[in-house]
Amino acid sequence: MRFAPSPTGMFHVGGARSALQNWIYAKQQGGVFVLRVEDTDAARNKPEWTEGILSALDWIGISRGSYEGPHFQSENAGEHRAAAARLYESGRAYYCDCTREDVQARTGSQYQGYDGYHRDRDLGPGPGRALRFRTPDEGATVVVDLIRGEPTFENRLIEDFVIARGDGSPVFLLANVVDDMTMGITHVIRAEEHLPNTPKQQLLWDALGVKPPVWAHVPVVVNEKRQKLSKRRDKVALEAYREEGYLADAMRNYLMLLGWAPSGDREIVPWSVIEEEFRLEEVNPSPAFFDEKKLRAFNGEYIRALPVAEFIDACQPWLTGTGTIAPPPWQPEEYDVEAFAAVAPLAQTRLAVLSEIVPNVDFLFLASPLIDEAAWTKTMKDGSAELLDDAVAAFEALESWDAESLKSTLEAVGADRGLKLGKTQAPVRVAVTGRTIGLPLFESLEVLGRERTLTRMRAARLRLV
Ligand code: GLU
């Protein structure tokens, strides 16, 4: 089994799905998972993309050191060339110097493929001459595909395709086959997009005299409009999900549901169950809908299921701007992990993604809260100034600064004005946290402490003069 990404961009969620499927299949079959970086397209590859792939794989549990590789396709250039030469020498490939225009002029169509002009012209090698594979005229190529049955391709419809360019460099199609062959790959599990390449590749396997692998083309991943996920339009980078605060366990569980489900109507299951129950043959060949809303809900459930201590740890990168997460736009001024631990259980039930922790608790770690001006205007109405005055006075008189006393005290302040608690606490919340929504207020005030709470309430009161 191998996973063979091309490092031409951020690592795509569809790629992550294929990697996991290969990973599990290798485990189930007692096989080896090989990572091969297909880096032969020098113009589009960048080393940082390779690093991104390795670290993203690591994140979802395909950890460095636990697989064979990474191997790099560019290191096998010698073998690719040797295979091209062998195909030429055995008569399975021939040289051709036709340009696209030549072919068009002969066939009268820009849509028709190559017409076999040089098949029997014995051109021989030379600068600017491409090497083409001589496809059989008759018969059919049957691809054995664990997911799609036996897609069959008539050979006469497969053009004599190029295997090495005019400069002698083998094309991807051939390099990919030669690498799989050299590495002894028995199963090629990859995206459906490659299915049209498969008959050509299988013909190459046959021509090179090696038994072709078993194929499995896993379904294309689409958005809610049934369009193939694209990096220009959709959020496709695994890294982006990671930075937003998706948990690796939620992510990999969700990715495995693209086209497959565990037994018994379950969706959220431990990884061990997926490893045990996953059957490549059961993967649905139709396009798989990547439902971000569902993923969010999933992630929320995973977050709630974490032991609190793990939840606290998991939030640290967003709170302190450290770790693997790029520094958040927000920097705490007085971060205190104990204070965070005190409110963490209240926050844990409310998040869908970990980055949402910041607006929930930032008021605890800033010298003064970030005031959301729209929330302020909406909340601070006639009477808010007096209400804050009374609340400050009542809080100052409190003997014990605890959530319960704070609540009953503010309730009494509101009752004097005929206000329900919700209305009474709104101005206090905005004064202290800067927002209209957030964690339960009185627990928040307890953790924030008497001095800071009162200072903020007085400051808000002054703004209302
Ligand atoms: N490098 C190819 C890609 O990233 C994969 C080809 C394959 O898996 O055979 O799409």
Coordinates of C-alpha atoms and ligand atoms in Angstrom, one line a residue:
M1 CA 0.0 0.0 0.0
R2 CA 1.2 3.4 -0.7
F3 CA 0.1 7.0 -0.4
A4 CA 1.6 9.1 -3.2
P5 CA 0.8 12.8 -2.7
S6 CA 2.1 15.5 -5.0
P7 CA 3.4 18.5 -3.0
T8 CA 1.8 21.1 -5.1
G9 CA -0.3 22.9 -2.4
M10 CA -1.8 22.6 1.0
F11 CA -2.7 19.1 1.9
H12 CA -6.3 18.4 0.8
V13 CA -8.9 16.7 3.0
G14 CA -9.6 14.3 0.2
G15 CA -5.9 13.3 0.2
A16 CA -6.0 12.8 4.0
R17 CA -9.0 10.5 3.5
S18 CA -7.1 8.4 0.9
A19 CA -4.1 8.3 3.2
L20 CA -6.2 7.0 6.1
Q21 CA -7.8 4.4 4.0
N22 CA -4.4 3.1 2.8
W23 CA -3.2 3.2 6.3
I24 CA -6.0 1.1 7.7
Y25 CA -6.0 -1.3 4.8
A26 CA -2.3 -1.9 5.2
K27 CA -2.8 -2.6 8.8
Q28 CA -5.7 -5.0 8.2
Q29 CA -3.7 -6.9 5.5
G30 CA -0.5 -7.0 7.5
G31 CA 1.0 -4.9 4.7
V32 CA 3.4 -2.0 4.6
F33 CA 2.3 1.6 4.2
V34 CA 4.8 3.5 2.0
L35 CA 4.8 7.3 1.7
R36 CA 6.0 8.4 -1.7
V37 CA 6.2 12.1 -2.4
E38 CA 5.6 12.6 -6.1
D39 CA 7.8 15.6 -6.6
T40 CA 8.7 15.4 -10.3
D41 CA 6.7 18.5 -11.4
A42 CA 9.5 20.8 -10.4
A43 CA 7.6 23.9 -11.4
R44 CA 4.8 23.3 -9.0
N45 CA 6.4 21.5 -6.1
K46 CA 7.7 23.2 -3.1
P47 CA 9.6 21.6 -0.2
E48 CA 7.3 23.4 2.4
W49 CA 4.3 21.6 0.9
T50 CA 6.1 18.3 1.5
E51 CA 6.7 19.3 5.1
G52 CA 3.0 20.3 5.4
I53 CA 2.0 16.9 4.2
L54 CA 4.2 15.1 6.7
S55 CA 3.0 17.2 9.6
A56 CA -0.6 16.9 8.6
L57 CA -0.3 13.1 8.3
D58 CA 1.3 13.1 11.7
W59 CA -1.5 15.1 13.1
I60 CA -4.2 12.6 12.0
G61 CA -2.2 9.6 13.4
I62 CA 0.0 8.5 10.5
S63 CA 3.1 9.4 12.5
R64 CA 6.5 10.0 11.2
G65 CA 8.7 6.9 11.6
S66 CA 5.8 4.5 11.7
Y67 CA 5.7 4.0 7.9
E68 CA 8.2 3.4 5.2
G69 CA 9.5 6.6 3.6
P70 CA 9.1 9.3 2.7
H71 CA 10.6 8.3 -0.6
F72 CA 10.8 10.9 -3.3
Q73 CA 9.8 10.2 -6.9
S74 CA 12.6 12.6 -8.1
E75 CA 15.2 10.2 -6.7
N76 CA 14.0 7.4 -9.0
A77 CA 14.5 9.3 -12.3
G78 CA 17.1 6.7 -13.4
E79 CA 14.6 3.9 -13.1
H80 CA 11.9 5.9 -15.0
R81 CA 14.3 6.4 -17.9
A82 CA 15.4 2.8 -17.9
A83 CA 11.8 1.7 -18.1
A84 CA 11.1 4.0 -21.0
A85 CA 14.2 2.6 -22.8
R86 CA 13.0 -0.9 -22.2
L87 CA 9.6 -0.2 -23.6
Y88 CA 11.3 1.3 -26.7
E89 CA 13.7 -1.6 -27.1
S90 CA 11.0 -4.2 -26.8
G91 CA 9.0 -2.4 -29.5
R92 CA 6.2 -1.4 -27.1
A93 CA 6.9 2.3 -27.6
Y94 CA 8.1 4.4 -30.6
Y95 CA 9.3 7.9 -31.2
C96 CA 7.2 10.6 -32.7
D97 CA 7.9 14.2 -33.5
C98 CA 4.4 15.3 -34.4
T99 CA 3.2 18.6 -32.9
R100 CA -0.3 19.1 -31.8
E101 CA -0.9 21.1 -34.9
D102 CA 0.3 18.3 -37.1
V103 CA -2.1 15.9 -35.6
Q104 CA -5.0 18.4 -35.8
A105 CA -4.2 19.0 -39.4
R106 CA -4.4 15.3 -40.2
T107 CA -7.4 14.4 -38.1
G108 CA -9.3 17.7 -38.7
S109 CA -10.3 17.8 -35.1
Q110 CA -8.8 19.3 -32.0
Y111 CA -10.7 16.8 -29.9
Q112 CA -9.4 13.6 -31.4
G113 CA -6.3 12.0 -29.9
Y114 CA -3.1 11.0 -31.5
D115 CA -3.7 9.2 -34.8
G116 CA -0.7 6.8 -34.7
Y117 CA 1.1 8.5 -37.5
H118 CA 4.6 7.3 -36.4
R119 CA 3.6 3.9 -35.3
D120 CA 5.3 2.2 -38.1
R121 CA 7.6 4.9 -39.4
D122 CA 10.6 3.8 -37.3
L123 CA 11.7 7.3 -36.4
G124 CA 14.2 6.4 -33.7
P125 CA 15.3 8.7 -30.8
G126 CA 16.4 12.3 -31.3
P127 CA 16.0 15.7 -29.8
G128 CA 12.4 16.9 -29.6
R129 CA 11.0 13.4 -30.2
A130 CA 8.5 12.1 -27.7
L131 CA 8.2 8.4 -26.9
R132 CA 4.7 7.0 -27.3
F133 CA 3.3 3.8 -26.0
R134 CA 1.9 1.5 -28.7
T135 CA -1.5 0.6 -27.3
P136 CA -3.0 -2.7 -28.4
D137 CA -5.5 -2.3 -31.3
E138 CA -7.8 -4.9 -30.0
G139 CA -9.2 -6.3 -26.8
A140 CA -10.0 -4.5 -23.6
T141 CA -8.2 -3.6 -20.5
V142 CA -10.1 -4.7 -17.4
V143 CA -9.3 -2.9 -14.2
V144 CA -9.9 -4.9 -11.1
D145 CA -11.1 -2.3 -8.7
L146 CA -12.2 -3.2 -5.1
I147 CA -14.7 -0.4 -5.1
R148 CA -15.9 -0.2 -8.7
G149 CA -16.0 -3.8 -9.8
E150 CA -14.3 -4.3 -13.1
P151 CA -14.3 -1.1 -15.2
T152 CA -13.5 -2.1 -18.7
F153 CA -11.8 0.0 -21.3
E154 CA -11.6 -0.8 -25.0
N155 CA -8.0 -0.7 -26.1
R156 CA -8.8 0.8 -29.5
L157 CA -10.1 3.9 -27.8
I158 CA -6.9 4.4 -25.9
E159 CA -4.6 6.6 -27.9
D160 CA -0.9 5.9 -28.2
F161 CA 0.0 8.1 -25.3
V162 CA 3.2 9.8 -24.5
I163 CA 5.5 8.2 -21.9
A164 CA 8.6 10.4 -22.3
R165 CA 8.7 14.0 -23.5
G166 CA 10.8 15.4 -26.3
D167 CA 13.6 16.2 -23.8
G168 CA 13.6 12.6 -22.7
S169 CA 12.0 13.1 -19.4
P170 CA 9.4 10.4 -18.5
V171 CA 5.9 11.6 -17.8
F172 CA 4.1 11.2 -14.5
L173 CA 1.9 8.3 -15.7
L174 CA 5.0 6.2 -16.3
A175 CA 7.0 7.4 -13.3
N176 CA 4.0 6.5 -11.1
V177 CA 3.9 3.0 -12.5
V178 CA 7.6 2.4 -12.3
D179 CA 7.7 3.5 -8.7
D180 CA 4.8 1.3 -7.7
M181 CA 6.6 -1.6 -9.4
T182 CA 10.0 -0.9 -7.9
M183 CA 8.4 -0.6 -4.4
G184 CA 6.4 -3.8 -4.8
I185 CA 3.1 -2.1 -4.4
T186 CA 0.2 -4.6 -4.5
H187 CA -2.7 -2.3 -3.9
V188 CA -3.2 1.2 -5.3
I189 CA -5.8 3.0 -3.3
R190 CA -6.3 6.5 -4.7
A191 CA -8.7 9.2 -5.8
E192 CA -11.3 8.6 -8.4
E193 CA -9.8 11.4 -10.5
H194 CA -7.1 8.9 -11.5
L195 CA -9.4 6.3 -12.9
P196 CA -9.0 7.5 -16.5
N197 CA -5.2 7.0 -16.1
T198 CA -5.7 3.5 -14.9
P199 CA -6.1 1.5 -18.2
K200 CA -3.0 3.2 -19.6
Q201 CA -1.1 2.5 -16.5
Q202 CA -2.2 -1.1 -16.4
L203 CA -1.1 -1.5 -20.0
L204 CA 2.3 -0.2 -18.9
W205 CA 2.4 -2.8 -16.1
D206 CA 1.6 -5.5 -18.6
A207 CA 4.2 -4.3 -21.1
L208 CA 6.9 -4.2 -18.4
G209 CA 6.0 -7.7 -17.6
V210 CA 4.8 -7.3 -14.0
K211 CA 1.4 -8.3 -12.6
P212 CA -0.6 -5.1 -12.1
P213 CA -1.8 -4.1 -8.6
V214 CA -5.3 -4.3 -7.4
W215 CA -6.9 -0.9 -7.7
A216 CA -9.3 1.0 -5.5
H217 CA -10.5 4.4 -6.7
V218 CA -12.1 6.1 -3.8
P219 CA -14.9 8.6 -4.4
V220 CA -14.4 12.2 -5.3
V221 CA -15.2 14.6 -2.4
V222 CA -17.8 17.3 -3.2
N223 CA -19.3 20.4 -1.5
E224 CA -23.0 21.0 -0.8
K225 CA -23.6 22.0 -4.5
R226 CA -22.1 18.6 -5.5
Q227 CA -19.1 20.3 -7.0
K228 CA -15.7 18.7 -6.5
L229 CA -14.0 20.4 -3.5
S230 CA -11.6 23.0 -4.9
K231 CA -8.9 24.9 -3.2
R232 CA -10.1 28.2 -4.8
R233 CA -13.7 27.9 -3.6
D234 CA -13.8 25.6 -0.6
K235 CA -11.9 25.1 2.6
V236 CA -9.9 22.1 1.6
A237 CA -6.6 22.3 3.6
L238 CA -6.4 19.9 6.5
E239 CA -4.1 22.5 8.1
A240 CA -6.9 25.1 8.0
Y241 CA -9.1 22.7 10.0
R242 CA -6.4 22.1 12.4
E243 CA -5.8 25.8 13.0
E244 CA -9.4 26.4 13.5
G245 CA -9.4 23.9 16.3
Y246 CA -10.7 20.7 15.0
L247 CA -9.5 17.7 17.0
A248 CA -7.4 15.1 15.1
D249 CA -9.7 12.3 16.4
A250 CA -12.8 14.1 15.2
M251 CA -11.3 14.9 11.9
R252 CA -10.1 11.4 11.1
N253 CA -13.3 9.8 12.3
Y254 CA -15.2 12.2 10.0
L255 CA -12.9 11.6 7.0
M256 CA -13.5 7.9 7.2
L257 CA -17.2 8.5 6.9
L258 CA -16.8 9.9 3.4
G259 CA -18.4 7.0 1.6
W260 CA -18.4 4.5 4.4
A261 CA -20.0 4.0 7.8
P262 CA -19.4 1.7 10.8
S263 CA -22.0 -0.8 11.8
G264 CA -25.2 -0.1 13.7
D265 CA -26.0 3.4 12.5
R266 CA -23.1 4.8 14.4
E267 CA -21.0 7.7 13.2
I268 CA -18.9 8.7 16.2
V269 CA -16.8 5.7 17.1
P270 CA -13.4 5.1 18.6
W271 CA -10.6 4.8 16.0
S272 CA -10.1 1.2 17.1
V273 CA -13.6 0.4 15.9
I274 CA -12.9 2.0 12.5
E275 CA -9.7 0.1 12.2
E276 CA -11.5 -3.1 12.9
E277 CA -14.7 -2.5 10.9
F278 CA -13.5 -0.6 7.9
R279 CA -13.9 -2.5 4.6
L280 CA -12.4 -0.9 1.5
E281 CA -14.9 -3.0 -0.5
E282 CA -17.8 -1.4 1.2
V283 CA -16.8 2.2 0.2
N284 CA -19.6 3.7 -1.8
P285 CA -18.3 4.7 -5.3
S286 CA -20.6 7.8 -5.5
P287 CA -19.3 11.2 -4.7
A288 CA -18.9 11.8 -1.0
F289 CA -20.3 15.0 0.5
F290 CA -17.9 16.9 2.7
D291 CA -20.4 18.4 5.1
E292 CA -18.6 21.1 7.1
K293 CA -21.6 21.7 9.4
K294 CA -21.7 18.1 10.3
L295 CA -18.0 18.1 10.9
R296 CA -18.4 21.0 13.3
A297 CA -21.2 19.2 15.2
F298 CA -19.0 16.2 15.3
N299 CA -16.1 18.1 16.6
G300 CA -18.2 19.7 19.4
E301 CA -19.1 16.2 20.5
Y302 CA -15.5 15.2 20.6
I303 CA -14.6 18.3 22.5
R304 CA -17.3 17.6 25.1
A305 CA -16.1 14.1 25.5
L306 CA -12.5 15.1 26.4
P307 CA -11.4 14.8 30.0
V308 CA -11.3 18.4 31.3
A309 CA -7.5 18.3 31.7
E310 CA -7.1 17.3 28.1
F311 CA -9.5 20.0 27.1
I312 CA -7.4 22.6 29.0
D313 CA -4.3 21.4 27.3
A314 CA -5.9 21.3 23.9
C315 CA -6.9 25.0 24.2
Q316 CA -3.5 26.3 25.1
P317 CA -2.3 27.0 21.6
W318 CA -5.2 29.4 21.0
L319 CA -4.9 31.0 24.4
T320 CA -1.2 31.6 24.5
G321 CA -0.3 31.7 20.9
T322 CA 2.2 28.9 21.3
G323 CA 2.6 25.5 19.8
T324 CA 1.7 24.5 16.3
I325 CA -1.0 27.2 15.9
A326 CA 0.0 30.4 14.2
P327 CA -0.2 33.2 16.7
P328 CA -3.8 34.1 17.1
P329 CA -4.8 37.7 16.3
W330 CA -5.3 38.1 20.0
Q331 CA -2.5 38.1 22.6
P332 CA -3.3 37.6 26.3
E333 CA -1.9 40.2 28.6
E334 CA -2.1 38.3 31.9
Y335 CA -2.6 34.6 31.1
D336 CA -3.2 32.4 34.0
V337 CA -3.8 28.7 33.5
E338 CA -5.5 28.3 36.9
A339 CA -8.1 30.9 36.1
F340 CA -8.6 29.2 32.8
A341 CA -9.0 25.8 34.5
A342 CA -11.7 27.3 36.7
V343 CA -13.9 28.2 33.8
A344 CA -12.8 25.5 31.4
P345 CA -15.7 23.1 32.3
L346 CA -18.2 25.9 31.5
A347 CA -16.5 26.6 28.2
Q348 CA -16.1 23.0 27.2
T349 CA -19.8 22.5 26.6
R350 CA -20.1 25.5 24.3
L351 CA -17.4 25.1 21.7
A352 CA -17.7 23.5 18.3
V353 CA -14.0 24.3 17.5
L354 CA -11.2 25.1 19.9
S355 CA -10.4 28.5 18.5
E356 CA -13.8 29.7 19.8
I357 CA -12.3 29.5 23.2
V358 CA -10.8 33.0 22.7
P359 CA -13.9 35.1 22.6
N360 CA -15.3 33.1 25.5
V361 CA -12.5 33.7 27.9
D362 CA -10.4 36.6 26.7
F363 CA -11.9 39.0 29.2
L364 CA -10.1 37.0 31.9
F365 CA -6.7 37.6 30.5
L366 CA -6.8 41.2 29.3
A367 CA -6.2 44.3 31.5
S368 CA -9.5 45.7 30.2
P369 CA -12.1 43.8 28.2
L370 CA -12.4 44.2 24.4
I371 CA -15.7 46.0 24.1
D372 CA -17.9 45.0 21.2
E373 CA -19.3 48.4 20.4
A374 CA -22.5 47.0 18.8
A375 CA -23.2 44.9 21.8
W376 CA -22.5 48.0 24.0
T377 CA -25.0 50.2 22.2
K378 CA -27.6 47.5 22.1
T379 CA -27.3 46.8 25.8
M380 CA -26.6 50.1 27.5
K381 CA -30.0 51.7 27.6
D382 CA -31.6 54.3 29.8
G383 CA -31.3 53.1 33.3
S384 CA -28.1 51.1 32.8
A385 CA -26.0 53.7 34.5
E386 CA -28.1 53.6 37.7
L387 CA -28.3 49.9 37.5
L388 CA -24.6 49.6 37.4
D389 CA -24.3 52.1 40.3
D390 CA -26.6 49.9 42.4
A391 CA -24.9 46.7 41.3
V392 CA -21.4 48.1 42.2
A393 CA -22.7 49.2 45.6
A394 CA -24.2 45.8 46.2
F395 CA -21.2 43.9 45.1
E396 CA -18.9 46.1 47.2
A397 CA -20.9 45.1 50.2
L398 CA -20.6 41.4 49.5
E399 CA -18.7 39.4 52.1
S400 CA -18.1 36.4 50.0
W401 CA -17.2 36.8 46.4
D402 CA -18.8 33.6 45.0
A403 CA -21.1 32.9 42.1
E404 CA -24.1 32.2 44.2
S405 CA -23.9 35.4 46.3
L406 CA -23.2 37.4 43.2
K407 CA -26.2 36.0 41.5
S408 CA -28.7 36.5 44.4
T409 CA -27.3 40.0 44.9
L410 CA -27.8 41.1 41.3
E411 CA -31.2 39.4 41.3
A412 CA -32.2 41.6 44.2
V413 CA -30.9 44.7 42.5
G414 CA -33.0 43.9 39.4
A415 CA -36.0 43.0 41.4
D416 CA -36.0 46.5 42.9
R417 CA -36.5 47.8 39.4
G418 CA -38.9 45.2 38.3
L419 CA -36.4 43.5 36.1
K420 CA -35.8 39.9 35.4
L421 CA -32.3 38.5 36.0
G422 CA -31.6 38.3 32.2
K423 CA -32.2 42.0 31.7
T424 CA -30.3 42.9 34.9
Q425 CA -27.2 41.0 34.1
A426 CA -26.8 42.1 30.5
P427 CA -25.2 45.5 31.3
V428 CA -23.0 43.9 33.8
R429 CA -21.9 41.3 31.3
V430 CA -21.0 43.9 28.7
A431 CA -19.2 46.0 31.2
V432 CA -17.1 43.1 32.4
T433 CA -16.6 40.9 29.3
G434 CA -17.3 43.4 26.5
R435 CA -19.8 41.0 24.9
T436 CA -23.5 40.0 25.2
I437 CA -22.9 36.3 25.1
G438 CA -20.4 34.1 26.8
L439 CA -19.9 31.8 29.7
P440 CA -22.3 31.8 32.7
L441 CA -21.8 35.3 34.2
F442 CA -21.6 34.7 37.9
E443 CA -19.0 32.0 37.7
S444 CA -17.0 34.3 35.4
L445 CA -17.2 37.1 37.9
E446 CA -16.1 34.8 40.6
V447 CA -13.0 33.8 38.7
L448 CA -12.3 37.3 37.5
G449 CA -12.3 38.5 41.1
R450 CA -13.7 41.3 43.1
E451 CA -11.2 44.1 42.2
R452 CA -11.2 43.5 38.5
T453 CA -14.9 43.1 38.3
L454 CA -15.6 46.3 40.2
T455 CA -13.0 48.3 38.3
R456 CA -14.6 47.3 35.0
M457 CA -18.1 48.0 36.2
R458 CA -17.0 51.5 37.4
A459 CA -15.3 52.2 34.1
A460 CA -18.4 51.3 32.2
R461 CA -20.5 53.4 34.5
L462 CA -18.2 56.4 33.7
R463 CA -18.6 55.9 30.0
L464 CA -22.4 56.2 30.5
V465 CA -22.2 59.7 32.0
Ligands
GLU1 N1 0.5 12.0 -7.0 C1 -0.8 11.7 -7.4 C2 -1.8 12.7 -6.8 O1 -1.4 13.4 -5.8 C3 -1.3 10.4 -6.9 C4 -1.3 9.3 -7.9 C5 -1.6 7.9 -7.3 O2 -2.0 7.8 -6.1 O3 -1.3 7.0 -8.0 O4 -2.8 12.9 -7.2

